Short mmCIF file of C-alpha atoms and ligand atoms in Angstrom, two decimals:
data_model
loop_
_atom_site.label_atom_id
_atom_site.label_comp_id
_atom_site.label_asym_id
_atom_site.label_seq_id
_atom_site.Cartn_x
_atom_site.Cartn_y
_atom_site.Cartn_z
CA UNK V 169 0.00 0.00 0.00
CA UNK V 170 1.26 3.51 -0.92
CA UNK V 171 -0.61 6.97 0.19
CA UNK V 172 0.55 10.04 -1.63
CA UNK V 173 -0.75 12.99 0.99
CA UNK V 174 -0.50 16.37 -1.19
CA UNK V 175 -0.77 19.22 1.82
CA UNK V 176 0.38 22.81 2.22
CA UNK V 177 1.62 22.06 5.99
CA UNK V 178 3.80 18.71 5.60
CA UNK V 179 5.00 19.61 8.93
CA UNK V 180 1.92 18.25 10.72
CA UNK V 181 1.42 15.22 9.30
CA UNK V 182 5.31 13.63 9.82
CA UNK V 183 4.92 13.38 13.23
CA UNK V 184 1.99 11.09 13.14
CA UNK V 185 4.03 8.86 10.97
CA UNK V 186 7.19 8.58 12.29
CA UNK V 187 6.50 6.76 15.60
CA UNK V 188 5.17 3.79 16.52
CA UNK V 189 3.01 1.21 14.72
CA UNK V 190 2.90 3.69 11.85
CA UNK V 191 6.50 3.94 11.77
CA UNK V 192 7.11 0.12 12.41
CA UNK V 193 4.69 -0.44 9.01
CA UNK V 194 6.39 1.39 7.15
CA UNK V 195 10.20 0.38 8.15
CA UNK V 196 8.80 -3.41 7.84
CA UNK V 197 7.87 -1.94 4.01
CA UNK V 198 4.09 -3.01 4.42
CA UNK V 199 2.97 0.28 3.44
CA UNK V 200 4.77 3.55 2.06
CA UNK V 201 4.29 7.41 2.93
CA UNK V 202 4.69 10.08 0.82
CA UNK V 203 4.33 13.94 1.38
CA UNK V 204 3.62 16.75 -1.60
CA UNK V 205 4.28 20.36 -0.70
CA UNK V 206 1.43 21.57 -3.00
CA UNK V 207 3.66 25.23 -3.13
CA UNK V 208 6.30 23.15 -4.94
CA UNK V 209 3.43 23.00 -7.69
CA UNK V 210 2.22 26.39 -8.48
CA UNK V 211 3.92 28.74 -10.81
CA UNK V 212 2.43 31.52 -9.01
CA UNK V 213 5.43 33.81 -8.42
CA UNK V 214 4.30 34.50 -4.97
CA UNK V 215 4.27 30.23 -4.07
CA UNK V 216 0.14 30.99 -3.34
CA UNK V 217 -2.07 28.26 -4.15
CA UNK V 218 -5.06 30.16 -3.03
CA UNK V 219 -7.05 32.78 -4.75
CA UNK V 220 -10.57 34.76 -4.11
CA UNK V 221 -13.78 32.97 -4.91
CA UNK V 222 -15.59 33.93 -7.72
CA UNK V 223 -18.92 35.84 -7.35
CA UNK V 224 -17.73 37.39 -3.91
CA UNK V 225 -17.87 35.82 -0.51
CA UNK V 226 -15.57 34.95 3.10
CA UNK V 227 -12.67 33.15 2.63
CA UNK V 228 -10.14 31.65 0.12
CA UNK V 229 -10.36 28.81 -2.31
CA UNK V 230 -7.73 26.61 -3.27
CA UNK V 231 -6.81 26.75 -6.89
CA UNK V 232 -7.19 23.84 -9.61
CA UNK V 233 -3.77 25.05 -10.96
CA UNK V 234 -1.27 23.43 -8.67
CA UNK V 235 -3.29 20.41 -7.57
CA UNK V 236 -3.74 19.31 -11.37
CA UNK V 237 0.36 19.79 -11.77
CA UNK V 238 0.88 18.01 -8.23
CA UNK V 239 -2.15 14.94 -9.18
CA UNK V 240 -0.61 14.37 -12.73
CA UNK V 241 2.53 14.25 -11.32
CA UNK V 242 1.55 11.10 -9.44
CA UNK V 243 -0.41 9.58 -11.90
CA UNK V 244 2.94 9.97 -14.47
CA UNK V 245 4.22 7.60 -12.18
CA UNK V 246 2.01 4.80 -11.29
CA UNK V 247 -1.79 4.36 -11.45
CA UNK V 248 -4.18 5.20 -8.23
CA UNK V 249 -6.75 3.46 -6.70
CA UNK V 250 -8.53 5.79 -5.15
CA UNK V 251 -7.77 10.15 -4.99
CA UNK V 252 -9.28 11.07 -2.01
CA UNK V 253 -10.50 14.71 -0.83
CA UNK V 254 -10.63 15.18 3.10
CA UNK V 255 -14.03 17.44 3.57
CA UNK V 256 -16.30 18.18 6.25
CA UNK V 257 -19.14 17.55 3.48
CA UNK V 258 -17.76 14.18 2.51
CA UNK V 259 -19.27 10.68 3.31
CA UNK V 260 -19.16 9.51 7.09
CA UNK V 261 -15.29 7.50 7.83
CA UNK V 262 -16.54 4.62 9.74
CA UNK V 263 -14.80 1.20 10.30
CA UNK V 264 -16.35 -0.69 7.26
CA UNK V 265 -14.72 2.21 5.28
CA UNK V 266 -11.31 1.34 7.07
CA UNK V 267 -11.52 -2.20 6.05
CA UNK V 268 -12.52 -1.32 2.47
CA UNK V 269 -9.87 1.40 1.94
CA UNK V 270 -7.40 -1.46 3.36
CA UNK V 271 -7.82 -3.96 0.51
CA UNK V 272 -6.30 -0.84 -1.37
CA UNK V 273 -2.98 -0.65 -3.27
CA UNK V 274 -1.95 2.84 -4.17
CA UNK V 275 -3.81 6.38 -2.78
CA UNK V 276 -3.52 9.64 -3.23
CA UNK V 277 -5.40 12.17 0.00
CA UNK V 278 -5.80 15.65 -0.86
CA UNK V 279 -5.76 18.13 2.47
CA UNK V 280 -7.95 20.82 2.21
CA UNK V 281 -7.79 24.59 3.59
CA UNK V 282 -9.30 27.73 3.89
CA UNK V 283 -13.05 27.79 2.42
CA UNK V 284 -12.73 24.57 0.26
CA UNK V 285 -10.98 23.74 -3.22
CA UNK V 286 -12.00 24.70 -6.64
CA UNK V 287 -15.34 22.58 -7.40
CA UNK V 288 -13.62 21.61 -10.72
CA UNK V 289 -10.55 19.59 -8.77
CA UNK V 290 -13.45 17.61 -7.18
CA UNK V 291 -15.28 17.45 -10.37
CA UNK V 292 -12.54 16.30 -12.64
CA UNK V 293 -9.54 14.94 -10.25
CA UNK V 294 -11.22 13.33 -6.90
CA UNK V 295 -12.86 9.77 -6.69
CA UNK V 296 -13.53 10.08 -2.93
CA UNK V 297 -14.63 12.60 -0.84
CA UNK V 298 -13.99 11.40 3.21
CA UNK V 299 -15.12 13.21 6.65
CA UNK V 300 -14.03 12.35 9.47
CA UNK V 301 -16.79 13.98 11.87
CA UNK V 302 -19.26 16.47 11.95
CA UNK V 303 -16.83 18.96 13.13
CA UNK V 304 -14.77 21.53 11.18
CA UNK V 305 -10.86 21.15 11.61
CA UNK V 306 -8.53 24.00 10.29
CA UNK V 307 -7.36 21.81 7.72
CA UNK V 308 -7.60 18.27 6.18
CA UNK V 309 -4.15 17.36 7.53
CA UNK V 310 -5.34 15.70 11.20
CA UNK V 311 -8.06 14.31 9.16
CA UNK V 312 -5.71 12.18 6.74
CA UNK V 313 -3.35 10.99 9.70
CA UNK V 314 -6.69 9.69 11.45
CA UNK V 315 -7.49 7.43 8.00
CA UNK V 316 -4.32 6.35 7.35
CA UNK V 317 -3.88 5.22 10.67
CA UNK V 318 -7.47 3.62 10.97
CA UNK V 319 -6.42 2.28 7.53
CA UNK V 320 -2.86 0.57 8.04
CA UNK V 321 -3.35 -1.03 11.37
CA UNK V 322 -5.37 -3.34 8.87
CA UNK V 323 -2.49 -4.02 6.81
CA UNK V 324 -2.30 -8.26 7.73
CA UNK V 325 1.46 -8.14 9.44
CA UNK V 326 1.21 -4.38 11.25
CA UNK V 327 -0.33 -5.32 14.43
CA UNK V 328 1.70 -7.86 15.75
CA UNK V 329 -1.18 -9.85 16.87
CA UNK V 330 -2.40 -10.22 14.05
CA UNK V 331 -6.04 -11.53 15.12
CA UNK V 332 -6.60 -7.83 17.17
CA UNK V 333 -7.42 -6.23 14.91
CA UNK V 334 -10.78 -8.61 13.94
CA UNK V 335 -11.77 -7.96 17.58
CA UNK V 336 -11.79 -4.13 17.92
CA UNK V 337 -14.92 -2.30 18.45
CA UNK V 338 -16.80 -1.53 15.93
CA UNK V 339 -15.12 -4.37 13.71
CA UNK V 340 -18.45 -6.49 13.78
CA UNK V 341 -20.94 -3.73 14.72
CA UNK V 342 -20.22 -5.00 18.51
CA UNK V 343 -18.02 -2.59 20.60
CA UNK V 344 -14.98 -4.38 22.55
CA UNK V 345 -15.82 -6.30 25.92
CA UNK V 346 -14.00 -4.69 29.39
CA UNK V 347 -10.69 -5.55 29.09
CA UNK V 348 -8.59 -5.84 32.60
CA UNK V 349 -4.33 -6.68 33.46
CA UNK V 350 -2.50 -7.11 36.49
CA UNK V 351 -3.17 -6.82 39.60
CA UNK V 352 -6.24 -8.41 40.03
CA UNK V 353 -7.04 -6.69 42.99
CA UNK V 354 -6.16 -2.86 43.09
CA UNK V 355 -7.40 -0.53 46.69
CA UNK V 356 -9.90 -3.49 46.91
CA UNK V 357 -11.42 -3.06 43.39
CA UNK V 358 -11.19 -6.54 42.26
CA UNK V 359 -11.41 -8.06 38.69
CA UNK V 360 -14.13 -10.13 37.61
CA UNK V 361 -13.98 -13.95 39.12
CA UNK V 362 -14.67 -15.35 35.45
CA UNK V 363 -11.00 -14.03 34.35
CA UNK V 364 -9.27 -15.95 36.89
CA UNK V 365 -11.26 -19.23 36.41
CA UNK V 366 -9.08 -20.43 33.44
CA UNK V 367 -12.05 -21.68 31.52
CA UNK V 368 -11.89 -20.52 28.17
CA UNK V 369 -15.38 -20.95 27.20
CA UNK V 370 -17.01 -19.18 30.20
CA UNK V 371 -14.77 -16.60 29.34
CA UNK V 372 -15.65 -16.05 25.95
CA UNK V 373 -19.48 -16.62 27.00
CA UNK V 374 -19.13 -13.53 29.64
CA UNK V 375 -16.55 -11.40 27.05
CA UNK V 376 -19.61 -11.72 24.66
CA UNK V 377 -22.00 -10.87 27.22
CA UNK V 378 -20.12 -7.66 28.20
CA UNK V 379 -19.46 -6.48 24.32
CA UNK V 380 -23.54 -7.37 24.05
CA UNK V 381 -24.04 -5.12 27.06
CA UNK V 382 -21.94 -2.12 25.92
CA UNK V 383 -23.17 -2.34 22.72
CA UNK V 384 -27.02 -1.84 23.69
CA UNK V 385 -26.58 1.01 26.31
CA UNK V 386 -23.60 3.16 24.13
CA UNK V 387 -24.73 1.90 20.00
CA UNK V 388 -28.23 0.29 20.20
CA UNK V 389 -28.16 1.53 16.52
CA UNK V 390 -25.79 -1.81 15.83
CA UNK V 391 -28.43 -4.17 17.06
CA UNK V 392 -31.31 -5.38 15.27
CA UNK V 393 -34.69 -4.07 17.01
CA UNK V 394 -34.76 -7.19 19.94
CA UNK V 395 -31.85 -5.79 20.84
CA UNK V 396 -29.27 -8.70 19.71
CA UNK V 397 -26.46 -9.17 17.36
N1 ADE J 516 -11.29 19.10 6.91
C1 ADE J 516 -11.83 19.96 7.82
N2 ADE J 516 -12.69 19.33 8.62
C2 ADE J 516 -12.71 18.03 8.22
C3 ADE J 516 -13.42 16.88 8.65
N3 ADE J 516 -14.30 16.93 9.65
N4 ADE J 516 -13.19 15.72 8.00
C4 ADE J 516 -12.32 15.67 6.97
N5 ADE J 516 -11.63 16.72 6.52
C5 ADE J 516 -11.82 17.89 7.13
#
């Protein structure tokens, strides 16, 4: 897997990729990280890659110019599966997303700023279109570390238990069960007795009990209407 993240502040986004899991997946070569200064692109004198809308109005749009030099670029040198725009407007990142997006070989992630990009980029450039929340951020930047993180922990050989990752919340529309180390009895708050009994399938039995539990008080919305799996 290869992401291609074309930003204007490449500054944020190494640090969320050079620690770590992250780090680890890409030293192991599972997955490779690449970052475009989008001013290296423009042939605006001034290095801006922003302009005034059209037709009046708050706030800067990104111009098609640079992207389009930056985008073609990329696709000179190998073909993409997917170019994706991080936007506030764009469809819901959830886990099923995560697992779909993993099965993917080469991405580019476009990081917006200011009032948007030029509607034509999206028209013409962008097969994707990804929020992460109903929640404005300053820039697309965070927003692209959260998916490609969500995204390569699903790469088979990144987690080092590699079964984990099939047990997380929201993997099977089930949130995780309580999960509890050592000691097993801490200023008198004690563990539950099941964990110490050694059986393996009472243990399972209460761990799916639990993630039933959690899942109908905190996402009933994952159950069907009886209120099971
Ligand atoms: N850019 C700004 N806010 C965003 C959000 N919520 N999701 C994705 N990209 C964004």
């Amino acid at each position: 897997m290869r992401f291609d993240i074309i930003t204007i502040h490449p500054e944020l986004l190494s640090g969320p990729f050079s620690h770590s899991i992250l780090k680890r997946a890409q030293d192991k070569g599972l997955v490779e990280v690449h970052f475009h200064d989008l001013r290296d692109y423009t042939l605006d004198k001034h290095n801006r890659v922003d302009d005034y809308q059209f037709g009046g109005g708050a706030g800067m749009v990104m111009t098609i110019e640079p992207i389009d030099r930056c985008i073609s670029a990329l696709k000179a040198e190998r073909d993409y599966d997917e170019v994706i725009y991080m936007t506030p407007d764009g469809e819901q990142f959830d886990q099923p997303m995560a697992n779909r997006l993993s099965t993917k070989g080469n991405m580019i992630i476009l990081c917006g700023h200011y009032k948007g990009i030029d509607q034509r980029v999206r028209d013409h450039f962008i097969t994707k279109e990804i929020s992460i929340g109903d929640y404005v951020l300053t820039g697309g930047e965070l927003a692209a570390a959260v998916v490609c993180d969500a995204v390569i922990r699903l790469i088979p050989g990144v987690i080092s238990d590699e079964t984990s990752a099939l047990f997380d919340s929201h993997q099977d529309g089930m949130l995780a069960p309580p999960v509890y180390t050592r000691p097993a009895e801490y200023k008198g708050w004690k563990i539950p007795d099941v964990l110490l009994s050694g059986n393996e399938r009472l243990i399972e039995d209460w761990r799916h009990e639990q993630a039933l539990k959690r899942t109908q008080e905190r996402r009933p919305d994952y159950l069907s209407d009886d209120g099971m799996k």
